CSV table of C-alpha atoms in Angstrom, one decimal:
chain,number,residue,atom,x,y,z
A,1,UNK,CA,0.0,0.0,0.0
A,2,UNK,CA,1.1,4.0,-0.8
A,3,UNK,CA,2.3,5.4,2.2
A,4,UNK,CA,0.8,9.2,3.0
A,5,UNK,CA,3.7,10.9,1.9
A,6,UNK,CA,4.1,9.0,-1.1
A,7,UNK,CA,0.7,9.3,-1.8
A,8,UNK,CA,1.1,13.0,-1.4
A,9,UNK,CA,4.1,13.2,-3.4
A,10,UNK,CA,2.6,11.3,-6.3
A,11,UNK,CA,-0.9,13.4,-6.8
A,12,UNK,CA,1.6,16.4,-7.0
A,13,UNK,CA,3.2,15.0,-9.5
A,14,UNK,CA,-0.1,14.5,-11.8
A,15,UNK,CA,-0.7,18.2,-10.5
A,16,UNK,CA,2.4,19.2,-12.3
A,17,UNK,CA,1.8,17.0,-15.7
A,18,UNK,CA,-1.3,18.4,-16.1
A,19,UNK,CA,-0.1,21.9,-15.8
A,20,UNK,CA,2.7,21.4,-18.5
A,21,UNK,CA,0.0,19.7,-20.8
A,22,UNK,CA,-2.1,23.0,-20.8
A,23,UNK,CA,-1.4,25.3,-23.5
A,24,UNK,CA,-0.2,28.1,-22.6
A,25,UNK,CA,-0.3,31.7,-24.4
A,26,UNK,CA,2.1,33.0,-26.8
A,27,UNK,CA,3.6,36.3,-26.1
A,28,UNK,CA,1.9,39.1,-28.7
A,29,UNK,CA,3.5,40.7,-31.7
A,30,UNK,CA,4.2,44.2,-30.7
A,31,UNK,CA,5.5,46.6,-32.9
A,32,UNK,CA,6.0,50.7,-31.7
A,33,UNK,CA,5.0,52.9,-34.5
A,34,UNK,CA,6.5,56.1,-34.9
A,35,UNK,CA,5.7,58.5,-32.5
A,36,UNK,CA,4.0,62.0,-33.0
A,37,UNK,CA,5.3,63.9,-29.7
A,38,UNK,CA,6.2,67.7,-30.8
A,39,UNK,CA,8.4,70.0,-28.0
A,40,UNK,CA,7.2,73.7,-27.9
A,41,UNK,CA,8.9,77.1,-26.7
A,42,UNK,CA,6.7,79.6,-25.0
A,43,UNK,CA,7.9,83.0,-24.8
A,44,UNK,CA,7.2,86.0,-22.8
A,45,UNK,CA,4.5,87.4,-24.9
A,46,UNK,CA,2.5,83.8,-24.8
A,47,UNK,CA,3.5,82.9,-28.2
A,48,UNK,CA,4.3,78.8,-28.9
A,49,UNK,CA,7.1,77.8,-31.0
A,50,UNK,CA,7.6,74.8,-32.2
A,51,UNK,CA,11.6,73.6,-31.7
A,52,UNK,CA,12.4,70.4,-34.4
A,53,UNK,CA,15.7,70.3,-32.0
A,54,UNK,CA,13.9,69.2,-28.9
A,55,UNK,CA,10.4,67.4,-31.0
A,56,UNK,CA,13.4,64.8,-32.9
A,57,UNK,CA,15.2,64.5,-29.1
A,58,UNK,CA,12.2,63.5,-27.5
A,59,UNK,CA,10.8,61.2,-30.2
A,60,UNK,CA,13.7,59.2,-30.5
A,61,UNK,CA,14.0,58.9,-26.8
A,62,UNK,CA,10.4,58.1,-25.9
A,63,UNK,CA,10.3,55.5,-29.1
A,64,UNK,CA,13.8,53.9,-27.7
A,65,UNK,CA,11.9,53.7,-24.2
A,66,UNK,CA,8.6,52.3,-25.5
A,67,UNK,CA,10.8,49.8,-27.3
A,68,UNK,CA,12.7,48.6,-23.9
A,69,UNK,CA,9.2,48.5,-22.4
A,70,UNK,CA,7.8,46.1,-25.0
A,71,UNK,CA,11.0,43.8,-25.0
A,72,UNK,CA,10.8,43.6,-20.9
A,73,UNK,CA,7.2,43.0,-21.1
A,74,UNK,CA,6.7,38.7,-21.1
A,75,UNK,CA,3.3,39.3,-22.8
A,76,UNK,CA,4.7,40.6,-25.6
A,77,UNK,CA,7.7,40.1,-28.3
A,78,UNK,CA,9.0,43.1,-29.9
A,79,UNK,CA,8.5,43.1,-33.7
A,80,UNK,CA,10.9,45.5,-36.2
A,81,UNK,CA,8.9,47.8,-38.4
A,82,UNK,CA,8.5,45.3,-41.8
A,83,UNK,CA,9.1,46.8,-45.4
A,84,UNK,CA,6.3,49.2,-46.3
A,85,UNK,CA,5.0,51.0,-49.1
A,86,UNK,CA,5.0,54.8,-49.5
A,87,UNK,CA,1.2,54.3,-49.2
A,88,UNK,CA,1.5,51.9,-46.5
A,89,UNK,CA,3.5,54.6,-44.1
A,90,UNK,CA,1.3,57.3,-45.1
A,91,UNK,CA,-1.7,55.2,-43.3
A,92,UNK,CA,0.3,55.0,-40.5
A,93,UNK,CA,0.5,58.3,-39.7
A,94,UNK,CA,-3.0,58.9,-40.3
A,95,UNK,CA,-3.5,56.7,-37.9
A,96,UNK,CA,-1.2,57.9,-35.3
A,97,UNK,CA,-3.2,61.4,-35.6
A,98,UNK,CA,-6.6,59.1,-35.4
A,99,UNK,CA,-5.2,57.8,-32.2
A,100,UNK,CA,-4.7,61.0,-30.9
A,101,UNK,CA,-8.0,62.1,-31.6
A,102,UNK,CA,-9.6,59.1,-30.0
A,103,UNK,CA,-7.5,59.6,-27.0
A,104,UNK,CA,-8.7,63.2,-26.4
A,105,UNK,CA,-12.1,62.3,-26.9
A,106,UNK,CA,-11.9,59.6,-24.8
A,107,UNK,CA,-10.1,62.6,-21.8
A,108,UNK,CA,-12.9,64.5,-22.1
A,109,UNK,CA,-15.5,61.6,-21.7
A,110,UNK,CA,-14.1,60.5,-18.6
A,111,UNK,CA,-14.2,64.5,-17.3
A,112,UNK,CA,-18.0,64.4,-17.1
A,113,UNK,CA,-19.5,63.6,-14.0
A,114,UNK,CA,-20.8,60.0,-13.8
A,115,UNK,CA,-18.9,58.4,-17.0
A,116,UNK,CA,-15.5,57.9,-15.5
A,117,UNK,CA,-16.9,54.5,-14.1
A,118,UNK,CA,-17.8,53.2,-17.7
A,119,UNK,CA,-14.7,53.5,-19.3
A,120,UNK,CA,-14.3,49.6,-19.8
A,121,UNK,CA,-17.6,49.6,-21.2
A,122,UNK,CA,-16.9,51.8,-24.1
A,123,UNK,CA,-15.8,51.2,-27.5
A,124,UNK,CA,-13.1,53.1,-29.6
A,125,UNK,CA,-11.2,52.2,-33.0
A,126,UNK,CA,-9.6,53.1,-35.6
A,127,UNK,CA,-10.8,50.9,-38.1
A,128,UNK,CA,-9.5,48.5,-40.4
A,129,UNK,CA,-6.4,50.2,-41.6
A,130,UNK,CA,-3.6,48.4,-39.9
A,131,UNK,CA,-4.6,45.1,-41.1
A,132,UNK,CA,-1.3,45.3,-43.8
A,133,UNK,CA,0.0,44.8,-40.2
A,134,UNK,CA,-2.2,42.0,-39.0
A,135,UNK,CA,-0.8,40.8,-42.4
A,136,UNK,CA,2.9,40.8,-41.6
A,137,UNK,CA,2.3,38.8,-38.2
A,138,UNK,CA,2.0,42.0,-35.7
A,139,UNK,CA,-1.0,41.8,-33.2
A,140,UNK,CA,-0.5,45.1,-31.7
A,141,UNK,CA,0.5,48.3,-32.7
A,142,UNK,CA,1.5,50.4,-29.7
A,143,UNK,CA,1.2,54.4,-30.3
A,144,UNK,CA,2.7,57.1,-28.2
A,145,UNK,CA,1.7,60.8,-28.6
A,146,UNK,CA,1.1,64.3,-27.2
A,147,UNK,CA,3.5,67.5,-26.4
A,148,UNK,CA,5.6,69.3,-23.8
A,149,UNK,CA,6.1,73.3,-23.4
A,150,UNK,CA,8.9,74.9,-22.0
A,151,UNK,CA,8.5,78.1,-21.3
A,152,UNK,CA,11.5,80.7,-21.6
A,153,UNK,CA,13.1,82.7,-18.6
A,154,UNK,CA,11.4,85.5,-19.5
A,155,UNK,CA,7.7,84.0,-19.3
A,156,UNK,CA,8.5,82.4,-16.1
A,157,UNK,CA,9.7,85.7,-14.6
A,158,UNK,CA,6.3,87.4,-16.1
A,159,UNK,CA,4.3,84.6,-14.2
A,160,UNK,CA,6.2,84.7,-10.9
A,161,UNK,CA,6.1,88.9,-10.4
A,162,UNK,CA,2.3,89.4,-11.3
A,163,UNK,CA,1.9,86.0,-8.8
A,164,UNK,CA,3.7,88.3,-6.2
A,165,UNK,CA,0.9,90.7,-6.6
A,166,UNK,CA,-1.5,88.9,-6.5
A,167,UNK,CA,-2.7,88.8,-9.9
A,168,UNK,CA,-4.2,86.0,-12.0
A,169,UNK,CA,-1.3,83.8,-14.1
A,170,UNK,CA,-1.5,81.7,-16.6
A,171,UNK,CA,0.3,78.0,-16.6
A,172,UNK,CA,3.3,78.2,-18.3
A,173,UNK,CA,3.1,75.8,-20.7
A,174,UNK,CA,1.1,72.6,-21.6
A,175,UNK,CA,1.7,69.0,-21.6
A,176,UNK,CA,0.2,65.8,-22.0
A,177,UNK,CA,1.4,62.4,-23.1
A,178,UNK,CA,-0.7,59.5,-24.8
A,179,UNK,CA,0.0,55.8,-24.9
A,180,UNK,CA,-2.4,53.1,-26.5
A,181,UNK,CA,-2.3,49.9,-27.6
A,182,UNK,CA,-4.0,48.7,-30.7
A,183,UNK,CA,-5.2,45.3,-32.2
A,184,UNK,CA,-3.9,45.4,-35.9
A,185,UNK,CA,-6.9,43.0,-37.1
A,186,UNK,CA,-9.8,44.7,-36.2
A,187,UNK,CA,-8.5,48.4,-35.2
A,188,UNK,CA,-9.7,48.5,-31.9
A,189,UNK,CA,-8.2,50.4,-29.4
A,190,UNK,CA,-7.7,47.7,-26.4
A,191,UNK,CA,-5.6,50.0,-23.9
A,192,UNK,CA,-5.5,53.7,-23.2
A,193,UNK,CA,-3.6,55.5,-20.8
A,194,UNK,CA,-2.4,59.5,-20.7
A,195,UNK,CA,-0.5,61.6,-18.2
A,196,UNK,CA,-1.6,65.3,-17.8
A,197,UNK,CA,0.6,67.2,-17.1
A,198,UNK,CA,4.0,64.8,-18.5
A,199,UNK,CA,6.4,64.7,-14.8
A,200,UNK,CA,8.9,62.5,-13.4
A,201,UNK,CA,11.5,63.4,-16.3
A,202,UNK,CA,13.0,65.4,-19.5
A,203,UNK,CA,11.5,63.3,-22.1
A,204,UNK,CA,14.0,64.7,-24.3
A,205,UNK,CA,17.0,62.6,-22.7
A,206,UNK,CA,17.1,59.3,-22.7
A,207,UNK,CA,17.1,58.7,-19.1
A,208,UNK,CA,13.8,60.9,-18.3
A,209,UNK,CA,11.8,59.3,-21.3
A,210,UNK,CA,12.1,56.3,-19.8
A,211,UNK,CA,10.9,57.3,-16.2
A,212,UNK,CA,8.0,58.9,-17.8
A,213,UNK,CA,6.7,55.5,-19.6
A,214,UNK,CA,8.0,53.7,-17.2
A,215,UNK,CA,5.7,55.7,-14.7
A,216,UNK,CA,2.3,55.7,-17.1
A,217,UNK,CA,2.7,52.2,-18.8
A,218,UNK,CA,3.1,50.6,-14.8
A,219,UNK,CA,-1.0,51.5,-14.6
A,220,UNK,CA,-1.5,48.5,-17.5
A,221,UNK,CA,-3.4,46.8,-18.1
A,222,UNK,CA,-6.1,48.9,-16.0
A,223,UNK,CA,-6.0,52.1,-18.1
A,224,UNK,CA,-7.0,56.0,-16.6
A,225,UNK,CA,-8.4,56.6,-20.0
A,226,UNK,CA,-9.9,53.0,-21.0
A,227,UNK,CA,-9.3,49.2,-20.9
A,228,UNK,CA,-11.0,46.6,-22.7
A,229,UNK,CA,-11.1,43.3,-20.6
């Protein structure tokens, strides 16, 4: 007769077969498109410039650190963009503006009073332009957008001495980044997430770009903005 122990021993083994029998998921496709992210100047008369200098830094940097973010994720396997057509690119950035859009929409939806709660039962897409994509074995196509202003010495100063008074100031400058993931087969938009005003780093070094995504992607795969579960 099977002692106890043995007995024990032996219906933890069957435990274990059956758990390596079960099929288990295989990591998505990812691939990061080219982000949009643009880098403004504001000056002391309120006036927004935008600087190619600091928009290339920072979307090289943020598409290096959505790329590290991708390859340390185990649900997914980082894919390099395939060959495309001049046609084929052009769609893609169409659909990074569409993105955008979707995102902002989907901001101001959750602002109204009594929708924030629904945002996992909503729906948003892009349609059925990525499937050259879906095509070229890439499940997801992750998008990062939005903008940073830095303001110059002389707005900051002409915010800080009215402040001393008193006197109503205005911020000085904007920010906001996006971040979504999208299924390259049907279009949907599965995960949202944004960052109002962008902190925790430059995003135009290396170093800070990554705290930044580091910081907004660590909310997945609940998202601020929406998550479809």
């Amino acid at each position: 007769p099977m002692r106890a122990g043995h007995s024990t021993i032996a219906k933890l083994l069957l435990v274990c077969a059956a758990a390596a029998s079960w099929p288990l998921s295989a990591a998505e496709i990812a691939l990061v498109l080219p982000n949009s992210f643009r880098a403004y100047l504001l000056d002391a008369a309120g006036s927004h410039e935008l600087v190619p200098e600091w928009t290339t830094q920072a979307r090289i940097h943020l598409h290096a650190a959505m790329v590290d973010i991708v390859e340390r994720d185990p649900q997914f396997k980082a894919a390099s963009m395939p060959a495309l057509s001049d046609e084929q690119r052009a769609v893609l950035e169409e659909h990074v503006a569409l993105f955008e859009a979707n995102a902002q929409a989907a901001i101001e939806m959750i602002r109204v009073a009594g929708v924030a709660h629904k945002k996992h039962e909503r729906a948003y897409s892009l349609g059925s332009g990525l499937a050259f994509l879906a095509a070229a074995g890439i499940d997801k196509a992750v998008l990062v957008s939005g903008s940073q202003t830095w303001s110059t010495r002389g707005r900051v100063l002409s915010r800080v001495l009215p402040g001393a008074l008193g006197r109503h100031i205005a911020p000085a400058g904007a920010s906001g980044l996006l971040i979504g993931y999208i299924d390259t087969t049907s279009g949907d938009i599965t995960w949202m997430h944004a960052m109002h005003p962008v902190r925790g780093g430059d995003v135009r070094d290396a170093g800070g770009a990554v705290r930044v995504l580091d910081k907004l992607v660590a909310q997945y795969p609940d998202g601020l903005i929406y998550a479809q579960h």
